[in-house]
Backbone as ProteinMPNN parsed JSONL, in Angstrom:
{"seq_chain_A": "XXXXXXXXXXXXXXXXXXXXXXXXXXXXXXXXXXXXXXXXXXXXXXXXXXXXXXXXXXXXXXXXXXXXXXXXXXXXXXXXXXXXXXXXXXXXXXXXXXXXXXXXXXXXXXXXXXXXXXXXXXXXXXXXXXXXX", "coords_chain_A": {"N_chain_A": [[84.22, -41.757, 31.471], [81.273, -44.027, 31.265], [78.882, -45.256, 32.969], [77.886, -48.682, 34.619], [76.306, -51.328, 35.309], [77.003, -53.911, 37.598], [77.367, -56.986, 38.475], [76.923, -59.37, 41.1], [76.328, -62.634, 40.904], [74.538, -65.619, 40.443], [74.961, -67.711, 37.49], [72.91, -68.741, 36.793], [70.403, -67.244, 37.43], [67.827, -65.995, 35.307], [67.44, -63.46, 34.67], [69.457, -62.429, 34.147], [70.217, -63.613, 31.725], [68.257, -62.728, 29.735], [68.236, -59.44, 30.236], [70.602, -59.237, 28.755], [73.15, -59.376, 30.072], [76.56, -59.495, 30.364], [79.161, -61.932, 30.992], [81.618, -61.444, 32.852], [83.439, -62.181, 34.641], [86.382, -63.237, 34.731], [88.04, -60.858, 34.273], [88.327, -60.121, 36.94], [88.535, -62.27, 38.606], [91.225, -65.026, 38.817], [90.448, -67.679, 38.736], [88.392, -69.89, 37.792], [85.258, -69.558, 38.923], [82.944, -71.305, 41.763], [80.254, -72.775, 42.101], [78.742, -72.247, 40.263], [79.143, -69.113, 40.225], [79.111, -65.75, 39.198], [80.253, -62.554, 37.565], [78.57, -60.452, 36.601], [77.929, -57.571, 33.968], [77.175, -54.947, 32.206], [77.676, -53.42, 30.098], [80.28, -54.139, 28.728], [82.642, -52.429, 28.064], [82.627, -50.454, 29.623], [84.02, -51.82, 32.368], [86.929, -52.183, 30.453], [87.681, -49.414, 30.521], [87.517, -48.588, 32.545], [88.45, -46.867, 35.484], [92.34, -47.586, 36.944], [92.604, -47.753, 39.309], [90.272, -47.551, 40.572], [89.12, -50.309, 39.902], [91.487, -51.789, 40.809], [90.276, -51.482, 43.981], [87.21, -52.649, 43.427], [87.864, -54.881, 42.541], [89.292, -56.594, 44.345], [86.681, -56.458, 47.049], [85.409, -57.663, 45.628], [86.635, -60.382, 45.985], [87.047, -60.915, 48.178], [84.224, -60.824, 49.127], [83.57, -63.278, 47.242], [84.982, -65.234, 48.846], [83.84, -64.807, 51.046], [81.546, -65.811, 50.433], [81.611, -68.703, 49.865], [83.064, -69.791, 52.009], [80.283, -69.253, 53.682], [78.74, -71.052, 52.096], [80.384, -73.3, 52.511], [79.798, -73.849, 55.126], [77.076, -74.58, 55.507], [76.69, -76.795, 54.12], [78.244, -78.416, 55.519], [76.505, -78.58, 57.676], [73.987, -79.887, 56.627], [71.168, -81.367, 56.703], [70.659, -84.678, 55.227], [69.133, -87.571, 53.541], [69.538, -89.804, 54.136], [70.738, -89.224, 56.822], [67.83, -88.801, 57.696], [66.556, -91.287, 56.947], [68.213, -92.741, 58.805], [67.602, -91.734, 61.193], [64.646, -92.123, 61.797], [64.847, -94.551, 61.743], [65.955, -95.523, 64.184], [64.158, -95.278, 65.912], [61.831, -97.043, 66.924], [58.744, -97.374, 67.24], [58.255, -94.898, 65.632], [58.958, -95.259, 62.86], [57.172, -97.264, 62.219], [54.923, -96.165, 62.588], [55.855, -94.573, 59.869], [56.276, -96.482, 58.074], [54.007, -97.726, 57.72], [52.096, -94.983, 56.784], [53.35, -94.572, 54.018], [53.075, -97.486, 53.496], [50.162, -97.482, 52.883], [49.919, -95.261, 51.613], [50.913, -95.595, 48.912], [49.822, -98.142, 47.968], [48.296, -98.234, 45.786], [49.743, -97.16, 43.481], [52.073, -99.785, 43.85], [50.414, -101.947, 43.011], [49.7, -101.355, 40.389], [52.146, -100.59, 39.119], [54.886, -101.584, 39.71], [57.275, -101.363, 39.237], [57.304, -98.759, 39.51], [58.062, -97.884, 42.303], [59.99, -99.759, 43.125], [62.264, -98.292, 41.869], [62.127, -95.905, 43.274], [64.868, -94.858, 45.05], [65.555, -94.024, 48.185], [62.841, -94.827, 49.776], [63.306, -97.464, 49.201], [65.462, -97.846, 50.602], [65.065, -97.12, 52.962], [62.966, -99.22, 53.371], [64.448, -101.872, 53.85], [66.282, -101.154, 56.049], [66.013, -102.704, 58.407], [65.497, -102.421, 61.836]], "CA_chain_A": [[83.831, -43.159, 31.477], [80.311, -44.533, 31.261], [78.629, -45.545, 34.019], [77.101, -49.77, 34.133], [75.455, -52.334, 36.641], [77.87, -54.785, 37.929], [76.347, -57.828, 39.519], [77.818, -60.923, 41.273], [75.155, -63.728, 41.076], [74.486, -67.079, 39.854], [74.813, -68.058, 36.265], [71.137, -69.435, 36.602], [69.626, -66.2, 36.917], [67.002, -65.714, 34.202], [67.153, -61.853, 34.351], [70.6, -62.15, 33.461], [70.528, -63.851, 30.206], [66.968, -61.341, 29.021], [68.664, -58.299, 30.285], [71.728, -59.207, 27.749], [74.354, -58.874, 30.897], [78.13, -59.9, 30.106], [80.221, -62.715, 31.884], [82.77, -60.474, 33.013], [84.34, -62.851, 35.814], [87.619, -63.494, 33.778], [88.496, -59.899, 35.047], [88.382, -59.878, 38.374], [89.086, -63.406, 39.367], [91.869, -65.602, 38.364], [90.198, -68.677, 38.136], [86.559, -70.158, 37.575], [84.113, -69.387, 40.204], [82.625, -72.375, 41.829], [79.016, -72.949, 42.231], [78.173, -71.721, 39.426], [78.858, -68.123, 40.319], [79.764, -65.149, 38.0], [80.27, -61.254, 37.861], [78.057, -59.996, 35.048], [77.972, -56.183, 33.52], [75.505, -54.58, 31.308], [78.723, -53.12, 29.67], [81.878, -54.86, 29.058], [83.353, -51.674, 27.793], [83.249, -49.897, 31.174], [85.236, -52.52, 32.979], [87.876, -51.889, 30.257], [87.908, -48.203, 30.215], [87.618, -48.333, 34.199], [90.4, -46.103, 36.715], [93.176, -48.517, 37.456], [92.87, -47.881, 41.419], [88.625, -48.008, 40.826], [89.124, -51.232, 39.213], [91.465, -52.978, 41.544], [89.114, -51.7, 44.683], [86.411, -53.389, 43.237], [88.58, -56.397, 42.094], [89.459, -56.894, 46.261], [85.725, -56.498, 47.324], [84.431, -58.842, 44.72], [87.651, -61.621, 46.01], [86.858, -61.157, 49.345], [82.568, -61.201, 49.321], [83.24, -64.262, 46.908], [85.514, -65.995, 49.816], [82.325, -64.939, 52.351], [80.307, -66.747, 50.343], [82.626, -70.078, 49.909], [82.905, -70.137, 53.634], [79.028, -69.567, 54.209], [78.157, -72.548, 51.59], [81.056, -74.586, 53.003], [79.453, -74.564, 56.511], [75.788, -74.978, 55.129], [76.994, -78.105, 53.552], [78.907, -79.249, 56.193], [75.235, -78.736, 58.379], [72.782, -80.061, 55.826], [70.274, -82.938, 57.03], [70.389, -85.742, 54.203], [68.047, -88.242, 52.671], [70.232, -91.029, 54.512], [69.879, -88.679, 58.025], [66.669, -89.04, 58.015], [66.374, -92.481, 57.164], [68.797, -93.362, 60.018], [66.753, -90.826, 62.141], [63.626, -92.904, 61.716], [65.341, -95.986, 61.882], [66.698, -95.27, 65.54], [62.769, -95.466, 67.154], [60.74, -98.255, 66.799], [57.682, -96.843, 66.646], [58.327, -94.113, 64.498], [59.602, -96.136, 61.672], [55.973, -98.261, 62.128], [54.197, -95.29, 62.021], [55.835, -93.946, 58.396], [55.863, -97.583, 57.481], [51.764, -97.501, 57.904], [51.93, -93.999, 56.22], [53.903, -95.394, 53.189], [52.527, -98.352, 52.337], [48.949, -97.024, 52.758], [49.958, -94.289, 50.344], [51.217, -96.332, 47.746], [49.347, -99.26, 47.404], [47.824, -98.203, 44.515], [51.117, -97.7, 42.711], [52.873, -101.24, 43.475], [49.69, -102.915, 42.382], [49.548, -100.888, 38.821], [53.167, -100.419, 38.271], [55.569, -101.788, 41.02], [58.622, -100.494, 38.691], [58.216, -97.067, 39.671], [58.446, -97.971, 43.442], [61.438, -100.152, 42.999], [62.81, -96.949, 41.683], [62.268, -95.241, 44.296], [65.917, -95.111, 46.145], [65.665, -94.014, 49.638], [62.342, -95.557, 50.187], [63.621, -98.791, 49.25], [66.806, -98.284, 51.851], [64.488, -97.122, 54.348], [62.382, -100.853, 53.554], [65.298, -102.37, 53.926], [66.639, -101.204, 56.871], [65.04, -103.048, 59.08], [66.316, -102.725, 63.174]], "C_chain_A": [[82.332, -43.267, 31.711], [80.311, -45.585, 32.498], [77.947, -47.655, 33.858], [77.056, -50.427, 35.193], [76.668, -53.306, 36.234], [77.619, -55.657, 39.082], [77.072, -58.904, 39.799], [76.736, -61.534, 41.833], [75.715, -64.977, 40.206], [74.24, -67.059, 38.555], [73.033, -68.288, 36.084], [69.925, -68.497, 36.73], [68.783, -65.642, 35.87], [67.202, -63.847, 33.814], [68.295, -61.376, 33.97], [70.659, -62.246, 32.096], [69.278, -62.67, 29.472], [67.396, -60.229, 29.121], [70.059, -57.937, 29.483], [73.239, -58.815, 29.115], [75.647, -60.096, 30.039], [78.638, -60.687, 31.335], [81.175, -61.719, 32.121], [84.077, -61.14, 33.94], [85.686, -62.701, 35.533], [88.414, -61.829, 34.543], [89.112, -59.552, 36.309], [88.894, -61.253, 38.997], [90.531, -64.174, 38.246], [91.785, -67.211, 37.703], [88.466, -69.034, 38.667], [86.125, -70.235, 39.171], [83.433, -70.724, 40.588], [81.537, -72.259, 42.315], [78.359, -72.272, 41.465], [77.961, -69.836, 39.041], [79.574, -66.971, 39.33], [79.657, -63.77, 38.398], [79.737, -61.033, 36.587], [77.931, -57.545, 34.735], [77.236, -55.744, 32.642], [76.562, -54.114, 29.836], [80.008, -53.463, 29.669], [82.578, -53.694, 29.071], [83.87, -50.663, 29.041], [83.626, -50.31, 32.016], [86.645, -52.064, 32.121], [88.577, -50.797, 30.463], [87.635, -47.864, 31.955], [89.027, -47.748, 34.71], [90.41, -47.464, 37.039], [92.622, -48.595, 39.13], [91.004, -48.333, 41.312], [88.413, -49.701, 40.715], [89.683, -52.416, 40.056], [90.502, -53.201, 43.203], [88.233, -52.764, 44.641], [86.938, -54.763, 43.119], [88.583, -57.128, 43.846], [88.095, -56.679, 47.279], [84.879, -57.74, 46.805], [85.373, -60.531, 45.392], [87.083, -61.723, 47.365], [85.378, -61.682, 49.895], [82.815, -63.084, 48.517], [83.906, -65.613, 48.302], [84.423, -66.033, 50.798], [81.383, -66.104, 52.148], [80.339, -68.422, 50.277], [82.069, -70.63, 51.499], [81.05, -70.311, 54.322], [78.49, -71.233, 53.702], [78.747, -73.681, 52.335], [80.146, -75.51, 54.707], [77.794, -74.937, 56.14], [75.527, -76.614, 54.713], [77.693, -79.174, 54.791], [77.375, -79.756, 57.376], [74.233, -79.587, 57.581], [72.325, -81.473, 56.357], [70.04, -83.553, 55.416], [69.554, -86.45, 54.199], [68.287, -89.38, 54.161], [70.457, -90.114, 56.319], [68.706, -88.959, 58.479], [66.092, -90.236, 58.317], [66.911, -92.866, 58.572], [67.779, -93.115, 61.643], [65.213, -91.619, 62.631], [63.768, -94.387, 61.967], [65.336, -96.54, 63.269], [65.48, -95.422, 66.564], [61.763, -96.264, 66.035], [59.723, -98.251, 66.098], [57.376, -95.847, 65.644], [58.339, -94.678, 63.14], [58.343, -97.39, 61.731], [55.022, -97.512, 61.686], [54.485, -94.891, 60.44], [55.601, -95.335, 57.453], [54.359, -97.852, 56.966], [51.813, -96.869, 56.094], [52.037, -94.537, 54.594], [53.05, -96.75, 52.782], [50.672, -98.001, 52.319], [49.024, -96.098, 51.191], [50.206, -94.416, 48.977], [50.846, -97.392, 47.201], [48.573, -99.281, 46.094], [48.764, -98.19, 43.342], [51.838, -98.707, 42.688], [51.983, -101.959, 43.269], [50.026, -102.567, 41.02], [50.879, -100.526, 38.411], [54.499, -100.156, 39.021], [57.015, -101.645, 40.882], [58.997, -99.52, 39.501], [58.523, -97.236, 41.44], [59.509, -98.802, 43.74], [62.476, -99.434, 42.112], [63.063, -96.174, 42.477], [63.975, -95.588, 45.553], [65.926, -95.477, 47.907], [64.326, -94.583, 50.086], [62.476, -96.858, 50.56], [64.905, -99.046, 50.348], [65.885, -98.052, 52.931], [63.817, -98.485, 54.838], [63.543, -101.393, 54.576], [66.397, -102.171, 55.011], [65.921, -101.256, 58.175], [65.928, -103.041, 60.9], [65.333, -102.932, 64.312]], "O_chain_A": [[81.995, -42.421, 32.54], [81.171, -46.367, 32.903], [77.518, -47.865, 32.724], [77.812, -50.111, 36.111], [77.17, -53.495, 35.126], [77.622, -55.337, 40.27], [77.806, -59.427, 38.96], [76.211, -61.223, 42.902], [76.759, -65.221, 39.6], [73.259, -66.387, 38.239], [72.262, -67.902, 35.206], [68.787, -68.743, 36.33], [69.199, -64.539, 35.516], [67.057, -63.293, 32.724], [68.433, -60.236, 33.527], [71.017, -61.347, 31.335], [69.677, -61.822, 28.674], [67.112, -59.558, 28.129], [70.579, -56.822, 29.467], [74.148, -58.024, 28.864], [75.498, -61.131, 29.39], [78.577, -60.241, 32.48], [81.448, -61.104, 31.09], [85.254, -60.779, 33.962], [86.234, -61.862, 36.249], [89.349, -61.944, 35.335], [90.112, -58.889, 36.588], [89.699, -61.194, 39.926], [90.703, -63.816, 37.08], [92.435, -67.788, 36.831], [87.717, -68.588, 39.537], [86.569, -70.794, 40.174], [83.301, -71.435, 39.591], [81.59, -71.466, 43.255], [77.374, -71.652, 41.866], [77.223, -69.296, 38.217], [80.581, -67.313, 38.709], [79.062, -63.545, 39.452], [80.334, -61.366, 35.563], [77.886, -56.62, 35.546], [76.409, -56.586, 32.291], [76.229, -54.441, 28.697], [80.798, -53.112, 30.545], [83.301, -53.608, 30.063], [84.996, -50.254, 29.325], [83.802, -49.485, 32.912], [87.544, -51.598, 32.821], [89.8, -50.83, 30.598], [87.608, -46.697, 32.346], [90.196, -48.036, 34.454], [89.511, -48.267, 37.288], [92.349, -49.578, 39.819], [90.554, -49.307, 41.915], [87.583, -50.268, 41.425], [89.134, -53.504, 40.224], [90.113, -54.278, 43.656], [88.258, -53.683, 45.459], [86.354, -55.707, 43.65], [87.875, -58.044, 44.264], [88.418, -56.727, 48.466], [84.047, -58.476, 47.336], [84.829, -61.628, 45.269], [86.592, -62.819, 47.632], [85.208, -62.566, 50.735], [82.326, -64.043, 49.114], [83.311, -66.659, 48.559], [84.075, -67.082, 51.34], [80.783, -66.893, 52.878], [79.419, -69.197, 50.542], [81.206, -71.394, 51.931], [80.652, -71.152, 55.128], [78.075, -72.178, 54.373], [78.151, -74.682, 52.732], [79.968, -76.645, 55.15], [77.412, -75.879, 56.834], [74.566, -77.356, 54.91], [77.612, -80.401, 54.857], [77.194, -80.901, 57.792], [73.456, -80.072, 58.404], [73.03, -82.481, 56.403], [69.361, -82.97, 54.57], [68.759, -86.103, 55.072], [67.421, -89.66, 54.99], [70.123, -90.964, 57.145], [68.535, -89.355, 59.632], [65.413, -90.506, 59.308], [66.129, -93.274, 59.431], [67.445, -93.812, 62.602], [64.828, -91.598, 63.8], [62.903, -95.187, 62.325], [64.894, -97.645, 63.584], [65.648, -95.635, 67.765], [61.257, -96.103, 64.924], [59.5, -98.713, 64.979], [56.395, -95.916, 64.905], [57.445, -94.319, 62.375], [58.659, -98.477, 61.247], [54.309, -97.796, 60.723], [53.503, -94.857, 59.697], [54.956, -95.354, 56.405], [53.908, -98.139, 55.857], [51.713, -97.402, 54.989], [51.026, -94.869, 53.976], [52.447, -96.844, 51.713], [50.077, -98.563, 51.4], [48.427, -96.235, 50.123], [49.867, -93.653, 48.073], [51.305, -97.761, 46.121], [48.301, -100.31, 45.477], [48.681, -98.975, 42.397], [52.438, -98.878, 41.627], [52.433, -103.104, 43.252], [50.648, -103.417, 40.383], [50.923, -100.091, 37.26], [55.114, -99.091, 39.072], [57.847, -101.718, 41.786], [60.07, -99.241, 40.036], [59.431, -96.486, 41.8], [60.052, -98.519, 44.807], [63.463, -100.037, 41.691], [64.176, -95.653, 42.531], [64.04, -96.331, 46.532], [66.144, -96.483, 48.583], [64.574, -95.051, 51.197], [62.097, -97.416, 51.59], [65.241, -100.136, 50.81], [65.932, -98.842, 53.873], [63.869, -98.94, 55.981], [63.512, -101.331, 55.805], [67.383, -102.907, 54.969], [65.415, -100.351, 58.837], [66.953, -103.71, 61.028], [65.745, -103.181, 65.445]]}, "name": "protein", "num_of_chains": 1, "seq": "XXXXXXXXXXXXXXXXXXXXXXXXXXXXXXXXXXXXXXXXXXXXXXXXXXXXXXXXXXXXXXXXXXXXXXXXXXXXXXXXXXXXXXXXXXXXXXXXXXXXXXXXXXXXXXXXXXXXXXXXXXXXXXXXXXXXX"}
């Protein structure tokens, strides 16, 4: 059997698609990877022509790291400071929320004179306006 690189990364990898690697996932997992993630190979042919016992090894390394990584994102996500955090965060002291107020409209007054669209575009600025306490 021929030997080949066997990588578990992100679809979005640039050095994947230039280096011509293979989706291979379909193999090893049973159903689509979520966050975009994939098992690529340089060689499809040496997954097929792989030892049975080498093959499911790897298969139960690759199920288990991908569950590591589930569980890491899950709690990353469950931690993550938001847009709407912050706002609240700023909201919650007085002065703070006078100070970025300042900051803010100092910084922009040149944009809602010349084109007061793109700042009523602006989402979370406009909730932060707007939440006034």
């Amino acid at each position: 059997m021929g030997g080949g690189n066997l990588i578990f990364s992100s679809n979005q990898q640039i050095f994947l698609k230039t280096e011509k690697y293979v989706d291979v996932s379909r193999y090893f997992f049973d159903n689509i990877l979520l966050y975009d993630l994939a098992v690529f190979v340089d060689n499809e042919k040496s997954i097929c022509h792989m030892d049975k016992d080498l093959f499911m090894i790897i298969k139960s390394h690759l199920n288990n790291y991908y569950i590591e990584i589930l569980t890491i994102i899950e709690s990353l996500n469950k931690n993550l400071i938001t847009e709407n955090n912050i706002i609240d965060f700023i909201n919650k002291d007085a002065n703070l929320r006078k100070q970025y107020m300042a900051v803010f409209d100092y910084e922009i007054e040149i944009i809602k004179q010349n084109a007061p669209h793109i700042v009523e575009s602006w989402e979370f600025y406009n909730k932060f306006k707007e939440n006034k306490q």
